[in-house]
PDB file of C-alpha atoms in Angstrom:
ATOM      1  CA  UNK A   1       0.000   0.000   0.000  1.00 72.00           C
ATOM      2  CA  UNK A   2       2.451   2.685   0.512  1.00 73.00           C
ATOM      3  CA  UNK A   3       4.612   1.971  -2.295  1.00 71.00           C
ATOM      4  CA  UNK A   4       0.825   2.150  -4.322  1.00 71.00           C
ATOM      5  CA  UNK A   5       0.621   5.602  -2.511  1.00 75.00           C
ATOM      6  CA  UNK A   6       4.100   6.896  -3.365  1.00 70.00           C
ATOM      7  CA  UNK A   7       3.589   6.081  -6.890  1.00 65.00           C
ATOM      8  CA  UNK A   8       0.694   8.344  -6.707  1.00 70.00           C
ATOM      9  CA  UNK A   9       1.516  11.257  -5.116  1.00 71.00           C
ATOM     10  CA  UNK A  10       5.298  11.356  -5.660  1.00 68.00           C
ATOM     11  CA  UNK A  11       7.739  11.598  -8.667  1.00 63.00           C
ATOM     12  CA  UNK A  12      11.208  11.779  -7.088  1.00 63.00           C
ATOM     13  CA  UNK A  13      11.035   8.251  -5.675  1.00 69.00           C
ATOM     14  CA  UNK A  14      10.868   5.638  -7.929  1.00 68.00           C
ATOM     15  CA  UNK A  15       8.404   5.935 -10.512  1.00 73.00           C
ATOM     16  CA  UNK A  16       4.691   7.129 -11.038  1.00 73.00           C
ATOM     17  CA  UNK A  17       1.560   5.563 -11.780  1.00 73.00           C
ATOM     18  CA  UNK A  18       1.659   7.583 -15.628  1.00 76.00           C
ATOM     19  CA  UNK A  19       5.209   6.568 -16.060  1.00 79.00           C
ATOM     20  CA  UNK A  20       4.463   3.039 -14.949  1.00 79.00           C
ATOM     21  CA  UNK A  21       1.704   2.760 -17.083  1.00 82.00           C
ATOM     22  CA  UNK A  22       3.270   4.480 -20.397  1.00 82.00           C
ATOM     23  CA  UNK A  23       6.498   2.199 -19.465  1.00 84.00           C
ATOM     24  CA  UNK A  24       3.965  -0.773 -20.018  1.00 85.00           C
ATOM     25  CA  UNK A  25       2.068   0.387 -22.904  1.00 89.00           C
ATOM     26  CA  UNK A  26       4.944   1.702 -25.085  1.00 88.00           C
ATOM     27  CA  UNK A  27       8.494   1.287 -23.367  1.00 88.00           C
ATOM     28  CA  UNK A  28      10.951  -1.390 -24.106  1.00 92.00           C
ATOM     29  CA  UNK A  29      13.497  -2.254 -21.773  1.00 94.00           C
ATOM     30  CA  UNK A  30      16.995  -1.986 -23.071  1.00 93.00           C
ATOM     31  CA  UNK A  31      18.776  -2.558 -19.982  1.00 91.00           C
ATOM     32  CA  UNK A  32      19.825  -1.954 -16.385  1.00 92.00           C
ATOM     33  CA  UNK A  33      22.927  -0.950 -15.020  1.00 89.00           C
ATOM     34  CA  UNK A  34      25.046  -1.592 -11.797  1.00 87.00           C
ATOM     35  CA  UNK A  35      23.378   0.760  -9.675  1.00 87.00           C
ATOM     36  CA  UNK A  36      19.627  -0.915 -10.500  1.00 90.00           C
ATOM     37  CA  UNK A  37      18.626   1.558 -12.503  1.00 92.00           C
ATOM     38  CA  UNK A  38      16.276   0.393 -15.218  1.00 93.00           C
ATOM     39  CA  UNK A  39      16.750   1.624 -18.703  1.00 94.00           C
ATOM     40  CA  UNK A  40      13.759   1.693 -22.025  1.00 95.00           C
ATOM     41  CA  UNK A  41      13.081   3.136 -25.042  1.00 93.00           C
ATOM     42  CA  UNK A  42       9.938   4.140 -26.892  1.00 91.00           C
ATOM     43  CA  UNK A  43       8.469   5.760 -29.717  1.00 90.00           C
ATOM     44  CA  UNK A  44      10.018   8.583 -31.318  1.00 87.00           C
ATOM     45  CA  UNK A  45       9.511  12.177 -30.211  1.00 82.00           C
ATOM     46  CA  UNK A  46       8.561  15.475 -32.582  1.00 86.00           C
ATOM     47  CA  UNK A  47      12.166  15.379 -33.473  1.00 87.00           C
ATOM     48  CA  UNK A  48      12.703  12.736 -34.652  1.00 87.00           C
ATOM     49  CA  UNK A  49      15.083  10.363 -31.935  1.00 87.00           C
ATOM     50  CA  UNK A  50      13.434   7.349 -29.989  1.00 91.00           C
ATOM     51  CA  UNK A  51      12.241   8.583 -26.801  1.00 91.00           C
ATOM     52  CA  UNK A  52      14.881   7.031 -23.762  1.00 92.00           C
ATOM     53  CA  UNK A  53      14.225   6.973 -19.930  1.00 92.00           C
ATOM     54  CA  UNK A  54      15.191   5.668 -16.851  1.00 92.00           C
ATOM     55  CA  UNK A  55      13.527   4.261 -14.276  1.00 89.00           C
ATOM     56  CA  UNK A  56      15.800   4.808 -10.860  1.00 87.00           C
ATOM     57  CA  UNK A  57      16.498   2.328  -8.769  1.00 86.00           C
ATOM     58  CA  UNK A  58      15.575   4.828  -5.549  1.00 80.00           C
ATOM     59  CA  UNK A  59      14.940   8.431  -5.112  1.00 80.00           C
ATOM     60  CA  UNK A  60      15.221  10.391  -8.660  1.00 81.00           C
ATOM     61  CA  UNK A  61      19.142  11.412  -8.910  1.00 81.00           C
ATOM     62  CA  UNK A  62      20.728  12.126 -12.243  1.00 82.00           C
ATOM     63  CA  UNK A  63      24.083  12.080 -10.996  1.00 81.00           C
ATOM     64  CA  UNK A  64      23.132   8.304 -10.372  1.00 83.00           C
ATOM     65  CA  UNK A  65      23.671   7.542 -14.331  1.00 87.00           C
ATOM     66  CA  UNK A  66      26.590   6.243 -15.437  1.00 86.00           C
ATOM     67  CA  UNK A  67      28.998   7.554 -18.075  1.00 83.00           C
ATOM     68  CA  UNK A  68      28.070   4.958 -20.724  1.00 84.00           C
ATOM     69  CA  UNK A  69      23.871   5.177 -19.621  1.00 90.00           C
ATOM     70  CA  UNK A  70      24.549   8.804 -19.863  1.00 88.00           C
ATOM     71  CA  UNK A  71      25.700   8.789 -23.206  1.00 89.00           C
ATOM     72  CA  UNK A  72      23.080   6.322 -24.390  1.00 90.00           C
ATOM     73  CA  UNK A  73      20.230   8.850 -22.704  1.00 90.00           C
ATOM     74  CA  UNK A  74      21.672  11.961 -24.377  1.00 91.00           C
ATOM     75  CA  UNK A  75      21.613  10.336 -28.155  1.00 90.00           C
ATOM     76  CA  UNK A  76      25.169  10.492 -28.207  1.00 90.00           C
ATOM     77  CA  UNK A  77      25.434   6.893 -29.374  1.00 87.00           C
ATOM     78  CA  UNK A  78      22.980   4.763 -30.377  1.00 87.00           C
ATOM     79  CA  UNK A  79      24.328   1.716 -29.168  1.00 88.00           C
ATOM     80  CA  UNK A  80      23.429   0.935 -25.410  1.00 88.00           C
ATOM     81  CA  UNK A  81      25.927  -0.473 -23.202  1.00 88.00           C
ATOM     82  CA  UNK A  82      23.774  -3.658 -22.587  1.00 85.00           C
ATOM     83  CA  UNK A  83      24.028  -4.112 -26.339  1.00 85.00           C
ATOM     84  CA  UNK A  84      27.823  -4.187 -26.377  1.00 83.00           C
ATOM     85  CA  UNK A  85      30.744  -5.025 -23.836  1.00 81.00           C
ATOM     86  CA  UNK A  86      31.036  -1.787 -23.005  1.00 80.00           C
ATOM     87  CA  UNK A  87      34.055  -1.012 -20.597  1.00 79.00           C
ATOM     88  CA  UNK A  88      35.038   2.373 -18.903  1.00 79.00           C
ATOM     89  CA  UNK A  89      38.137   4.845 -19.970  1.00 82.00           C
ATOM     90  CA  UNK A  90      40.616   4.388 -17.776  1.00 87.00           C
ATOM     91  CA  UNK A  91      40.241   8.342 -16.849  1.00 87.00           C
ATOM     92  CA  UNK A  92      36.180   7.991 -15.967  1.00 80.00           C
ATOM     93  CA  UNK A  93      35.702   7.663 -12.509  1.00 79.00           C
ATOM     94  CA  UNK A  94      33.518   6.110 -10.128  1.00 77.00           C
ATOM     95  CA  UNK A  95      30.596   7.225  -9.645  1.00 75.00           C
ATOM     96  CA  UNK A  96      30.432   9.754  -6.379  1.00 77.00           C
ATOM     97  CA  UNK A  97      26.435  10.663  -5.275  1.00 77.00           C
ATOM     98  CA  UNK A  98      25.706  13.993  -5.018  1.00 80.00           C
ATOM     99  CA  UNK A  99      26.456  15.202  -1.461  1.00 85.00           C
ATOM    100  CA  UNK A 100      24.870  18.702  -1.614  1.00 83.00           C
ATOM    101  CA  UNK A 101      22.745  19.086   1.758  1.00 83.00           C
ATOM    102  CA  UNK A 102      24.390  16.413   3.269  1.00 85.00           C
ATOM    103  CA  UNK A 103      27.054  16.383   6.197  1.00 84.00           C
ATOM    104  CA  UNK A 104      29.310  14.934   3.491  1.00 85.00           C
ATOM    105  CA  UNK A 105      29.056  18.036   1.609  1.00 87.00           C
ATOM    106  CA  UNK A 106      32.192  20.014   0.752  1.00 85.00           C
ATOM    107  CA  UNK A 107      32.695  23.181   2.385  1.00 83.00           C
ATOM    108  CA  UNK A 108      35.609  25.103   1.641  1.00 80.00           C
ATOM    109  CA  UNK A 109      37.552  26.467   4.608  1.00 76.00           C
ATOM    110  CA  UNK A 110      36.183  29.731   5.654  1.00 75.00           C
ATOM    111  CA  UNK A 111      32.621  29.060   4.731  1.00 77.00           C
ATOM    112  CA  UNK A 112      29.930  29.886   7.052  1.00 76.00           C
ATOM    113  CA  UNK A 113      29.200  25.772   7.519  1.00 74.00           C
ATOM    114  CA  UNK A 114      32.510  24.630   7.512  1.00 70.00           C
ATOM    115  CA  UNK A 115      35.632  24.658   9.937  1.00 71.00           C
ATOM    116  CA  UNK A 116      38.541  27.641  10.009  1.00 70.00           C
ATOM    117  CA  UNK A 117      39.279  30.651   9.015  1.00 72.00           C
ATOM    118  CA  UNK A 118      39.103  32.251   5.856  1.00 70.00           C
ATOM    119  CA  UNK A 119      41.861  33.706   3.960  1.00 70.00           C
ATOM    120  CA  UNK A 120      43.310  37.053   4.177  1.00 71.00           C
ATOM    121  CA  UNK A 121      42.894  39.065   1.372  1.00 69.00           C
ATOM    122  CA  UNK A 122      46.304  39.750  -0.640  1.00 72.00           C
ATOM    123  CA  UNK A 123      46.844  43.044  -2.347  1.00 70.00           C
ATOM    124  CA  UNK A 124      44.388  42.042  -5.145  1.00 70.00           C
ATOM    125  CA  UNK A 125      41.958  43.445  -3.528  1.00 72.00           C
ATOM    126  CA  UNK A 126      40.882  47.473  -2.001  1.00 75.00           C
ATOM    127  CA  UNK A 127      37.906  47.475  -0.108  1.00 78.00           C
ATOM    128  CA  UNK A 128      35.582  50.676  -2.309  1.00 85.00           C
ATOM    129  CA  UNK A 129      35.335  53.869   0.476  1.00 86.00           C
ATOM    130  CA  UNK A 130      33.015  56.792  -0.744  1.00 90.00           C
ATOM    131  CA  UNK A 131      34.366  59.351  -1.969  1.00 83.00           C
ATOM    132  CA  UNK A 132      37.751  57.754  -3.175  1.00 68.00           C
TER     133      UNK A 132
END
């Protein structure tokens, strides 16, 4: 019942009742990645391109898509990286979740959250006086 009820009245969690039922009446799944995340395509849009969406595995988090999904979603290649051994660049890195709002957040020293003291200012900088 209350994952019936978050499907209703939520979108960042999961999925909702329209997506679930357009998923089933016009999506085909393509694949799923290592995160969970569910991937489809469907009909093609005014423009032209096959529509492409994900279904996340959890709350809604973009930064949850990885480099090759990404490129897949973005009709940068056509080829998905279900549909092909598809292995990382050795510069692409692991995939970090977004920490913004979180105790894990970064906060540079100075900042009104975070520990020390700012910076002097060098001579870069004169402070504007009236009159001057």
């Amino acid at each position: 019942m209350k994952n019936l009820l978050l499907q209703i009245f939520t979108w960042w969690n999961g999925q909702t009742i329209g997506t679930r039922f357009f998923t089933w009446r016009s999506g085909k799944k393509i694949g799923e990645d290592e995160f969970g995340n569910v991937y489809y395509q469907g009909p093609e849009t005014s423009f032209g391109v096959p529509r492409r969406w994900v279904i996340f595995n959890g709350p809604a988090e973009a930064s949850a898509i990885p480099p090759g999904w990404h490129g897949w979603m973005h009709h940068r290649t056509n080829v998905a990286p279900s549909q092909e051994n598809y292995q990382p660049r050795e510069w692409e890195k692991a995939h970090k979740p977004n920490l913004t709002g979180t105790s894990g957040a970064y906060r540079p020293k100075g900042s009104l959250a975070g520990a020390g003291e700012r910076p002097r200012v060098t001579g870069d900088y004169d402070a504007w006086t009236p009159g001057s």
